[in-house]
Amino acid sequence: MTEGVHKAGLNLPERVRQSLASAVAERGVQARVVSTQGRDSMKPPQGHVVVAASPEEIESIRGPARIVRRLEHYKTFYGPVVRLAVSAYPEDGEPLSVGTVLNVSQVSGDAALAGLGRQRSLYLHFYAAEEGDLSYAFSKEVPNGPEQRMEAKKVLKMARDAYAGTRVERRSFRRAVMLAEKQFELPVPEPDVEAS
């Protein structure tokens, strides 16, 4: 519930910043879930959400906003798809909504989802995309309560089980996403908890 928790955002590699900025220019608002861990830390990685959009869209949700997220699991013929959908509702104006998919067959996707099952806060880092790059705007911290942590653990187990149950020759995350995305919906219904 704190804006500016990370004063400079995440240290995103240049290729990630440029890729996200390009995706914003082509397809609009983008999000990625990333796992972070300090170099000398014995703590498990934490999941963070990076949201990139036009400068106007980012500025429209600066300040007090209601943030709601939904974790979704889709079981397809080609394997599982986990989607994190987020909507930020400013006090005035239109919500900013975005979704991103996680691939539990990759270490990064599995670790990010596992982090959501442990951590007590979820950090969202907002970046403005202009001229082929991203500039950090602000961060918001939202509670990741016991229900959300339990849900993340449940979704992770379902996705791992679905992946293990998908025959190797059928596994294709790209094809699984193509099937699942027909069911994706935004915005996430408005919450009762406010982030500042």
JSON list of C-alpha atoms in Angstrom, two decimals:
[
{"chain": "A", "resi": 1, "resn": "MET", "atom": "CA", "xyz": [0.00, 0.00, 0.00]},
{"chain": "A", "resi": 2, "resn": "THR", "atom": "CA", "xyz": [3.01, 2.24, -0.44]},
{"chain": "A", "resi": 3, "resn": "GLU", "atom": "CA", "xyz": [3.88, 4.17, -3.58]},
{"chain": "A", "resi": 4, "resn": "GLY", "atom": "CA", "xyz": [7.56, 4.55, -4.32]},
{"chain": "A", "resi": 5, "resn": "VAL", "atom": "CA", "xyz": [8.54, 1.50, -2.27]},
{"chain": "A", "resi": 6, "resn": "HIS", "atom": "CA", "xyz": [11.38, 0.89, -4.70]},
{"chain": "A", "resi": 7, "resn": "LYS", "atom": "CA", "xyz": [12.64, 4.39, -5.44]},
{"chain": "A", "resi": 8, "resn": "ALA", "atom": "CA", "xyz": [14.19, 3.47, -8.79]},
{"chain": "A", "resi": 9, "resn": "GLY", "atom": "CA", "xyz": [12.15, 0.43, -9.77]},
{"chain": "A", "resi": 10, "resn": "LEU", "atom": "CA", "xyz": [13.79, -2.82, -10.76]},
{"chain": "A", "resi": 11, "resn": "ASN", "atom": "CA", "xyz": [17.14, -2.99, -12.50]},
{"chain": "A", "resi": 12, "resn": "LEU", "atom": "CA", "xyz": [15.71, -4.34, -15.76]},
{"chain": "A", "resi": 13, "resn": "PRO", "atom": "CA", "xyz": [18.21, -5.43, -18.42]},
{"chain": "A", "resi": 14, "resn": "GLU", "atom": "CA", "xyz": [18.29, -3.19, -21.50]},
{"chain": "A", "resi": 15, "resn": "ARG", "atom": "CA", "xyz": [16.93, -5.93, -23.79]},
{"chain": "A", "resi": 16, "resn": "VAL", "atom": "CA", "xyz": [13.92, -6.44, -21.47]},
{"chain": "A", "resi": 17, "resn": "ARG", "atom": "CA", "xyz": [13.21, -2.69, -21.35]},
{"chain": "A", "resi": 18, "resn": "GLN", "atom": "CA", "xyz": [13.43, -2.39, -25.14]},
{"chain": "A", "resi": 19, "resn": "SER", "atom": "CA", "xyz": [11.32, -5.51, -25.72]},
{"chain": "A", "resi": 20, "resn": "LEU", "atom": "CA", "xyz": [8.58, -4.25, -23.39]},
{"chain": "A", "resi": 21, "resn": "ALA", "atom": "CA", "xyz": [8.65, -0.75, -24.91]},
{"chain": "A", "resi": 22, "resn": "SER", "atom": "CA", "xyz": [8.32, -2.25, -28.39]},
{"chain": "A", "resi": 23, "resn": "ALA", "atom": "CA", "xyz": [5.41, -4.45, -27.26]},
{"chain": "A", "resi": 24, "resn": "VAL", "atom": "CA", "xyz": [3.64, -1.40, -25.75]},
{"chain": "A", "resi": 25, "resn": "ALA", "atom": "CA", "xyz": [4.02, 0.47, -29.06]},
{"chain": "A", "resi": 26, "resn": "GLU", "atom": "CA", "xyz": [2.57, -2.49, -30.99]},
{"chain": "A", "resi": 27, "resn": "ARG", "atom": "CA", "xyz": [-0.07, -3.91, -28.64]},
{"chain": "A", "resi": 28, "resn": "GLY", "atom": "CA", "xyz": [-0.69, -1.47, -25.77]},
{"chain": "A", "resi": 29, "resn": "VAL", "atom": "CA", "xyz": [-0.29, -2.04, -22.03]},
{"chain": "A", "resi": 30, "resn": "GLN", "atom": "CA", "xyz": [2.07, -4.90, -21.12]},
{"chain": "A", "resi": 31, "resn": "ALA", "atom": "CA", "xyz": [2.99, -6.75, -17.94]},
{"chain": "A", "resi": 32, "resn": "ARG", "atom": "CA", "xyz": [5.61, -9.28, -16.94]},
{"chain": "A", "resi": 33, "resn": "VAL", "atom": "CA", "xyz": [6.12, -11.16, -13.69]},
{"chain": "A", "resi": 34, "resn": "VAL", "atom": "CA", "xyz": [9.75, -11.34, -12.67]},
{"chain": "A", "resi": 35, "resn": "SER", "atom": "CA", "xyz": [11.51, -13.00, -9.75]},
{"chain": "A", "resi": 36, "resn": "THR", "atom": "CA", "xyz": [14.18, -11.12, -7.85]},
{"chain": "A", "resi": 37, "resn": "GLN", "atom": "CA", "xyz": [16.66, -12.15, -5.22]},
{"chain": "A", "resi": 38, "resn": "GLY", "atom": "CA", "xyz": [19.66, -10.34, -3.80]},
{"chain": "A", "resi": 39, "resn": "ARG", "atom": "CA", "xyz": [23.03, -11.77, -4.83]},
{"chain": "A", "resi": 40, "resn": "ASP", "atom": "CA", "xyz": [23.99, -12.67, -1.28]},
{"chain": "A", "resi": 41, "resn": "SER", "atom": "CA", "xyz": [20.49, -13.42, -0.05]},
{"chain": "A", "resi": 42, "resn": "MET", "atom": "CA", "xyz": [19.49, -16.75, 1.42]},
{"chain": "A", "resi": 43, "resn": "LYS", "atom": "CA", "xyz": [15.84, -15.74, 1.11]},
{"chain": "A", "resi": 44, "resn": "PRO", "atom": "CA", "xyz": [13.75, -17.30, -1.66]},
{"chain": "A", "resi": 45, "resn": "PRO", "atom": "CA", "xyz": [13.03, -15.17, -4.75]},
{"chain": "A", "resi": 46, "resn": "GLN", "atom": "CA", "xyz": [10.09, -12.75, -4.73]},
{"chain": "A", "resi": 47, "resn": "GLY", "atom": "CA", "xyz": [7.67, -12.17, -7.59]},
{"chain": "A", "resi": 48, "resn": "HIS", "atom": "CA", "xyz": [7.30, -8.61, -8.86]},
{"chain": "A", "resi": 49, "resn": "VAL", "atom": "CA", "xyz": [4.96, -7.32, -11.56]},
{"chain": "A", "resi": 50, "resn": "VAL", "atom": "CA", "xyz": [6.38, -4.93, -14.15]},
{"chain": "A", "resi": 51, "resn": "VAL", "atom": "CA", "xyz": [3.68, -2.88, -15.91]},
{"chain": "A", "resi": 52, "resn": "ALA", "atom": "CA", "xyz": [4.57, -0.84, -19.00]},
{"chain": "A", "resi": 53, "resn": "ALA", "atom": "CA", "xyz": [2.23, 1.55, -20.79]},
{"chain": "A", "resi": 54, "resn": "SER", "atom": "CA", "xyz": [2.15, 4.96, -22.43]},
{"chain": "A", "resi": 55, "resn": "PRO", "atom": "CA", "xyz": [3.19, 7.87, -20.18]},
{"chain": "A", "resi": 56, "resn": "GLU", "atom": "CA", "xyz": [-0.43, 9.12, -20.13]},
{"chain": "A", "resi": 57, "resn": "GLU", "atom": "CA", "xyz": [-1.78, 5.73, -19.02]},
{"chain": "A", "resi": 58, "resn": "ILE", "atom": "CA", "xyz": [0.85, 5.42, -16.29]},
{"chain": "A", "resi": 59, "resn": "GLU", "atom": "CA", "xyz": [0.18, 8.95, -14.99]},
{"chain": "A", "resi": 60, "resn": "SER", "atom": "CA", "xyz": [-3.57, 8.25, -14.91]},
{"chain": "A", "resi": 61, "resn": "ILE", "atom": "CA", "xyz": [-3.10, 5.78, -12.04]},
{"chain": "A", "resi": 62, "resn": "ARG", "atom": "CA", "xyz": [-0.46, 7.65, -10.04]},
{"chain": "A", "resi": 63, "resn": "GLY", "atom": "CA", "xyz": [-1.60, 8.30, -6.47]},
{"chain": "A", "resi": 64, "resn": "PRO", "atom": "CA", "xyz": [-4.38, 6.48, -4.63]},
{"chain": "A", "resi": 65, "resn": "ALA", "atom": "CA", "xyz": [-5.78, 3.60, -6.65]},
{"chain": "A", "resi": 66, "resn": "ARG", "atom": "CA", "xyz": [-7.63, 0.40, -6.01]},
{"chain": "A", "resi": 67, "resn": "ILE", "atom": "CA", "xyz": [-5.68, -2.57, -7.31]},
{"chain": "A", "resi": 68, "resn": "VAL", "atom": "CA", "xyz": [-7.13, -6.00, -7.83]},
{"chain": "A", "resi": 69, "resn": "ARG", "atom": "CA", "xyz": [-5.53, -9.07, -9.27]},
{"chain": "A", "resi": 70, "resn": "ARG", "atom": "CA", "xyz": [-6.72, -12.47, -10.30]},
{"chain": "A", "resi": 71, "resn": "LEU", "atom": "CA", "xyz": [-4.66, -15.61, -10.80]},
{"chain": "A", "resi": 72, "resn": "GLU", "atom": "CA", "xyz": [-6.12, -17.94, -13.41]},
{"chain": "A", "resi": 73, "resn": "HIS", "atom": "CA", "xyz": [-5.27, -21.50, -14.44]},
{"chain": "A", "resi": 74, "resn": "TYR", "atom": "CA", "xyz": [-6.15, -22.92, -17.84]},
{"chain": "A", "resi": 75, "resn": "LYS", "atom": "CA", "xyz": [-5.63, -26.59, -18.67]},
{"chain": "A", "resi": 76, "resn": "THR", "atom": "CA", "xyz": [-5.29, -27.15, -22.42]},
{"chain": "A", "resi": 77, "resn": "PHE", "atom": "CA", "xyz": [-4.46, -30.02, -24.75]},
{"chain": "A", "resi": 78, "resn": "TYR", "atom": "CA", "xyz": [-0.93, -28.57, -25.08]},
{"chain": "A", "resi": 79, "resn": "GLY", "atom": "CA", "xyz": [-0.31, -27.99, -21.37]},
{"chain": "A", "resi": 80, "resn": "PRO", "atom": "CA", "xyz": [-1.19, -25.50, -18.63]},
{"chain": "A", "resi": 81, "resn": "VAL", "atom": "CA", "xyz": [-1.32, -21.71, -18.81]},
{"chain": "A", "resi": 82, "resn": "VAL", "atom": "CA", "xyz": [-1.26, -19.55, -15.68]},
{"chain": "A", "resi": 83, "resn": "ARG", "atom": "CA", "xyz": [-2.36, -15.95, -16.12]},
{"chain": "A", "resi": 84, "resn": "LEU", "atom": "CA", "xyz": [-2.06, -13.04, -13.73]},
{"chain": "A", "resi": 85, "resn": "ALA", "atom": "CA", "xyz": [-4.60, -10.31, -14.50]},
{"chain": "A", "resi": 86, "resn": "VAL", "atom": "CA", "xyz": [-4.30, -6.91, -12.80]},
{"chain": "A", "resi": 87, "resn": "SER", "atom": "CA", "xyz": [-6.54, -3.84, -12.86]},
{"chain": "A", "resi": 88, "resn": "ALA", "atom": "CA", "xyz": [-5.72, -0.50, -11.21]},
{"chain": "A", "resi": 89, "resn": "TYR", "atom": "CA", "xyz": [-8.71, 1.75, -10.52]},
{"chain": "A", "resi": 90, "resn": "PRO", "atom": "CA", "xyz": [-7.73, 5.39, -9.89]},
{"chain": "A", "resi": 91, "resn": "GLU", "atom": "CA", "xyz": [-10.02, 7.64, -7.85]},
{"chain": "A", "resi": 92, "resn": "ASP", "atom": "CA", "xyz": [-10.92, 9.49, -11.06]},
{"chain": "A", "resi": 93, "resn": "GLY", "atom": "CA", "xyz": [-10.73, 8.11, -14.57]},
{"chain": "A", "resi": 94, "resn": "GLU", "atom": "CA", "xyz": [-10.58, 4.79, -16.31]},
{"chain": "A", "resi": 95, "resn": "PRO", "atom": "CA", "xyz": [-8.92, 1.65, -14.93]},
{"chain": "A", "resi": 96, "resn": "LEU", "atom": "CA", "xyz": [-5.62, 0.41, -16.31]},
{"chain": "A", "resi": 97, "resn": "SER", "atom": "CA", "xyz": [-5.86, -3.35, -16.91]},
{"chain": "A", "resi": 98, "resn": "VAL", "atom": "CA", "xyz": [-3.29, -5.86, -18.06]},
{"chain": "A", "resi": 99, "resn": "GLY", "atom": "CA", "xyz": [-2.62, -9.57, -18.00]},
{"chain": "A", "resi": 100, "resn": "THR", "atom": "CA", "xyz": [0.47, -11.71, -18.36]},
{"chain": "A", "resi": 101, "resn": "VAL", "atom": "CA", "xyz": [1.04, -15.44, -18.64]},
{"chain": "A", "resi": 102, "resn": "LEU", "atom": "CA", "xyz": [3.42, -17.63, -16.65]},
{"chain": "A", "resi": 103, "resn": "ASN", "atom": "CA", "xyz": [5.02, -20.80, -17.97]},
{"chain": "A", "resi": 104, "resn": "VAL", "atom": "CA", "xyz": [5.55, -23.27, -15.11]},
{"chain": "A", "resi": 105, "resn": "SER", "atom": "CA", "xyz": [7.74, -25.44, -17.34]},
{"chain": "A", "resi": 106, "resn": "GLN", "atom": "CA", "xyz": [10.38, -22.69, -17.14]},
{"chain": "A", "resi": 107, "resn": "VAL", "atom": "CA", "xyz": [12.28, -22.00, -13.94]},
{"chain": "A", "resi": 108, "resn": "SER", "atom": "CA", "xyz": [11.43, -18.27, -14.08]},
{"chain": "A", "resi": 109, "resn": "GLY", "atom": "CA", "xyz": [7.67, -18.83, -14.33]},
{"chain": "A", "resi": 110, "resn": "ASP", "atom": "CA", "xyz": [7.65, -21.53, -11.67]},
{"chain": "A", "resi": 111, "resn": "ALA", "atom": "CA", "xyz": [9.79, -19.39, -9.31]},
{"chain": "A", "resi": 112, "resn": "ALA", "atom": "CA", "xyz": [7.60, -16.31, -9.79]},
{"chain": "A", "resi": 113, "resn": "LEU", "atom": "CA", "xyz": [4.44, -18.28, -9.05]},
{"chain": "A", "resi": 114, "resn": "ALA", "atom": "CA", "xyz": [6.08, -19.98, -6.05]},
{"chain": "A", "resi": 115, "resn": "GLY", "atom": "CA", "xyz": [7.05, -16.51, -4.78]},
{"chain": "A", "resi": 116, "resn": "LEU", "atom": "CA", "xyz": [3.42, -15.40, -4.96]},
{"chain": "A", "resi": 117, "resn": "GLY", "atom": "CA", "xyz": [2.62, -18.34, -2.69]},
{"chain": "A", "resi": 118, "resn": "ARG", "atom": "CA", "xyz": [5.09, -17.14, -0.02]},
{"chain": "A", "resi": 119, "resn": "GLN", "atom": "CA", "xyz": [5.43, -13.37, 0.01]},
{"chain": "A", "resi": 120, "resn": "ARG", "atom": "CA", "xyz": [3.18, -11.13, 2.11]},
{"chain": "A", "resi": 121, "resn": "SER", "atom": "CA", "xyz": [3.31, -8.19, -0.32]},
{"chain": "A", "resi": 122, "resn": "LEU", "atom": "CA", "xyz": [3.20, -7.91, -4.08]},
{"chain": "A", "resi": 123, "resn": "TYR", "atom": "CA", "xyz": [5.16, -5.11, -5.70]},
{"chain": "A", "resi": 124, "resn": "LEU", "atom": "CA", "xyz": [3.94, -3.57, -8.94]},
{"chain": "A", "resi": 125, "resn": "HIS", "atom": "CA", "xyz": [6.46, -1.40, -10.77]},
{"chain": "A", "resi": 126, "resn": "PHE", "atom": "CA", "xyz": [5.09, 1.02, -13.35]},
{"chain": "A", "resi": 127, "resn": "TYR", "atom": "CA", "xyz": [7.14, 2.16, -16.34]},
{"chain": "A", "resi": 128, "resn": "ALA", "atom": "CA", "xyz": [6.34, 4.65, -19.11]},
{"chain": "A", "resi": 129, "resn": "ALA", "atom": "CA", "xyz": [7.24, 3.48, -22.62]},
{"chain": "A", "resi": 130, "resn": "GLU", "atom": "CA", "xyz": [8.57, 6.15, -24.97]},
{"chain": "A", "resi": 131, "resn": "GLU", "atom": "CA", "xyz": [11.03, 6.26, -27.84]},
{"chain": "A", "resi": 132, "resn": "GLY", "atom": "CA", "xyz": [11.83, 2.54, -27.67]},
{"chain": "A", "resi": 133, "resn": "ASP", "atom": "CA", "xyz": [12.74, 2.38, -23.98]},
{"chain": "A", "resi": 134, "resn": "LEU", "atom": "CA", "xyz": [11.14, 2.39, -20.53]},
{"chain": "A", "resi": 135, "resn": "SER", "atom": "CA", "xyz": [11.46, 5.00, -17.81]},
{"chain": "A", "resi": 136, "resn": "TYR", "atom": "CA", "xyz": [10.56, 4.16, -14.23]},
{"chain": "A", "resi": 137, "resn": "ALA", "atom": "CA", "xyz": [7.52, 6.05, -12.90]},
{"chain": "A", "resi": 138, "resn": "PHE", "atom": "CA", "xyz": [6.58, 4.59, -9.49]},
{"chain": "A", "resi": 139, "resn": "SER", "atom": "CA", "xyz": [5.86, 1.40, -7.55]},
{"chain": "A", "resi": 140, "resn": "LYS", "atom": "CA", "xyz": [2.89, 0.23, -5.54]},
{"chain": "A", "resi": 141, "resn": "GLU", "atom": "CA", "xyz": [2.86, -2.40, -2.82]},
{"chain": "A", "resi": 142, "resn": "VAL", "atom": "CA", "xyz": [-0.34, -4.37, -2.31]},
{"chain": "A", "resi": 143, "resn": "PRO", "atom": "CA", "xyz": [-1.02, -6.93, 0.41]},
{"chain": "A", "resi": 144, "resn": "ASN", "atom": "CA", "xyz": [-0.69, -10.57, -0.58]},
{"chain": "A", "resi": 145, "resn": "GLY", "atom": "CA", "xyz": [-2.86, -12.03, 2.15]},
{"chain": "A", "resi": 146, "resn": "PRO", "atom": "CA", "xyz": [-3.26, -15.64, 3.29]},
{"chain": "A", "resi": 147, "resn": "GLU", "atom": "CA", "xyz": [-6.07, -16.27, 0.78]},
{"chain": "A", "resi": 148, "resn": "GLN", "atom": "CA", "xyz": [-3.97, -15.02, -2.15]},
{"chain": "A", "resi": 149, "resn": "ARG", "atom": "CA", "xyz": [-0.94, -17.02, -1.02]},
{"chain": "A", "resi": 150, "resn": "MET", "atom": "CA", "xyz": [-3.05, -20.17, -0.67]},
{"chain": "A", "resi": 151, "resn": "GLU", "atom": "CA", "xyz": [-4.58, -19.55, -4.10]},
{"chain": "A", "resi": 152, "resn": "ALA", "atom": "CA", "xyz": [-1.10, -19.17, -5.66]},
{"chain": "A", "resi": 153, "resn": "LYS", "atom": "CA", "xyz": [0.06, -22.44, -4.08]},
{"chain": "A", "resi": 154, "resn": "LYS", "atom": "CA", "xyz": [-3.06, -24.21, -5.34]},
{"chain": "A", "resi": 155, "resn": "VAL", "atom": "CA", "xyz": [-2.67, -22.81, -8.88]},
{"chain": "A", "resi": 156, "resn": "LEU", "atom": "CA", "xyz": [1.03, -23.76, -8.91]},
{"chain": "A", "resi": 157, "resn": "LYS", "atom": "CA", "xyz": [0.21, -27.34, -7.90]},
{"chain": "A", "resi": 158, "resn": "MET", "atom": "CA", "xyz": [-2.58, -27.60, -10.51]},
{"chain": "A", "resi": 159, "resn": "ALA", "atom": "CA", "xyz": [-0.28, -26.22, -13.22]},
{"chain": "A", "resi": 160, "resn": "ARG", "atom": "CA", "xyz": [2.61, -28.53, -12.29]},
{"chain": "A", "resi": 161, "resn": "ASP", "atom": "CA", "xyz": [0.25, -31.53, -12.24]},
{"chain": "A", "resi": 162, "resn": "ALA", "atom": "CA", "xyz": [-1.27, -30.53, -15.60]},
{"chain": "A", "resi": 163, "resn": "TYR", "atom": "CA", "xyz": [2.20, -30.13, -17.10]},
{"chain": "A", "resi": 164, "resn": "ALA", "atom": "CA", "xyz": [3.30, -33.53, -15.79]},
{"chain": "A", "resi": 165, "resn": "GLY", "atom": "CA", "xyz": [0.08, -35.03, -17.18]},
{"chain": "A", "resi": 166, "resn": "THR", "atom": "CA", "xyz": [0.61, -33.60, -20.68]},
{"chain": "A", "resi": 167, "resn": "ARG", "atom": "CA", "xyz": [2.42, -35.96, -23.04]},
{"chain": "A", "resi": 168, "resn": "VAL", "atom": "CA", "xyz": [5.87, -34.64, -23.96]},
{"chain": "A", "resi": 169, "resn": "GLU", "atom": "CA", "xyz": [5.20, -34.64, -27.72]},
{"chain": "A", "resi": 170, "resn": "ARG", "atom": "CA", "xyz": [2.10, -32.44, -27.20]},
{"chain": "A", "resi": 171, "resn": "ARG", "atom": "CA", "xyz": [3.67, -29.82, -24.93]},
{"chain": "A", "resi": 172, "resn": "SER", "atom": "CA", "xyz": [3.69, -26.35, -26.48]},
{"chain": "A", "resi": 173, "resn": "PHE", "atom": "CA", "xyz": [3.28, -23.26, -24.33]},
{"chain": "A", "resi": 174, "resn": "ARG", "atom": "CA", "xyz": [2.67, -21.05, -27.37]},
{"chain": "A", "resi": 175, "resn": "ARG", "atom": "CA", "xyz": [-0.20, -23.26, -28.57]},
{"chain": "A", "resi": 176, "resn": "ALA", "atom": "CA", "xyz": [-1.58, -23.57, -25.03]},
{"chain": "A", "resi": 177, "resn": "VAL", "atom": "CA", "xyz": [-1.70, -19.76, -24.74]},
{"chain": "A", "resi": 178, "resn": "MET", "atom": "CA", "xyz": [-3.44, -19.50, -28.13]},
{"chain": "A", "resi": 179, "resn": "LEU", "atom": "CA", "xyz": [-6.20, -21.80, -26.85]},
{"chain": "A", "resi": 180, "resn": "ALA", "atom": "CA", "xyz": [-6.46, -20.24, -23.39]},
{"chain": "A", "resi": 181, "resn": "GLU", "atom": "CA", "xyz": [-6.47, -16.59, -24.48]},
{"chain": "A", "resi": 182, "resn": "LYS", "atom": "CA", "xyz": [-9.95, -16.98, -25.94]},
{"chain": "A", "resi": 183, "resn": "GLN", "atom": "CA", "xyz": [-11.15, -17.03, -22.31]},
{"chain": "A", "resi": 184, "resn": "PHE", "atom": "CA", "xyz": [-9.08, -14.08, -21.04]},
{"chain": "A", "resi": 185, "resn": "GLU", "atom": "CA", "xyz": [-11.14, -11.16, -19.72]},
{"chain": "A", "resi": 186, "resn": "LEU", "atom": "CA", "xyz": [-10.30, -7.67, -18.45]},
{"chain": "A", "resi": 187, "resn": "PRO", "atom": "CA", "xyz": [-10.80, -5.61, -16.38]},
{"chain": "A", "resi": 188, "resn": "VAL", "atom": "CA", "xyz": [-10.68, -7.56, -13.17]},
{"chain": "A", "resi": 189, "resn": "PRO", "atom": "CA", "xyz": [-13.79, -6.59, -11.12]},
{"chain": "A", "resi": 190, "resn": "GLU", "atom": "CA", "xyz": [-13.20, -3.66, -8.77]},
{"chain": "A", "resi": 191, "resn": "PRO", "atom": "CA", "xyz": [-11.77, -4.47, -5.31]},
{"chain": "A", "resi": 192, "resn": "ASP", "atom": "CA", "xyz": [-12.48, -3.36, -1.78]},
{"chain": "A", "resi": 193, "resn": "VAL", "atom": "CA", "xyz": [-8.81, -2.83, -0.81]},
{"chain": "A", "resi": 194, "resn": "GLU", "atom": "CA", "xyz": [-7.09, 0.43, -1.72]},
{"chain": "A", "resi": 195, "resn": "ALA", "atom": "CA", "xyz": [-3.42, 0.85, -2.61]},
{"chain": "A", "resi": 196, "resn": "SER", "atom": "CA", "xyz": [-1.84, 4.26, -2.27]}
]
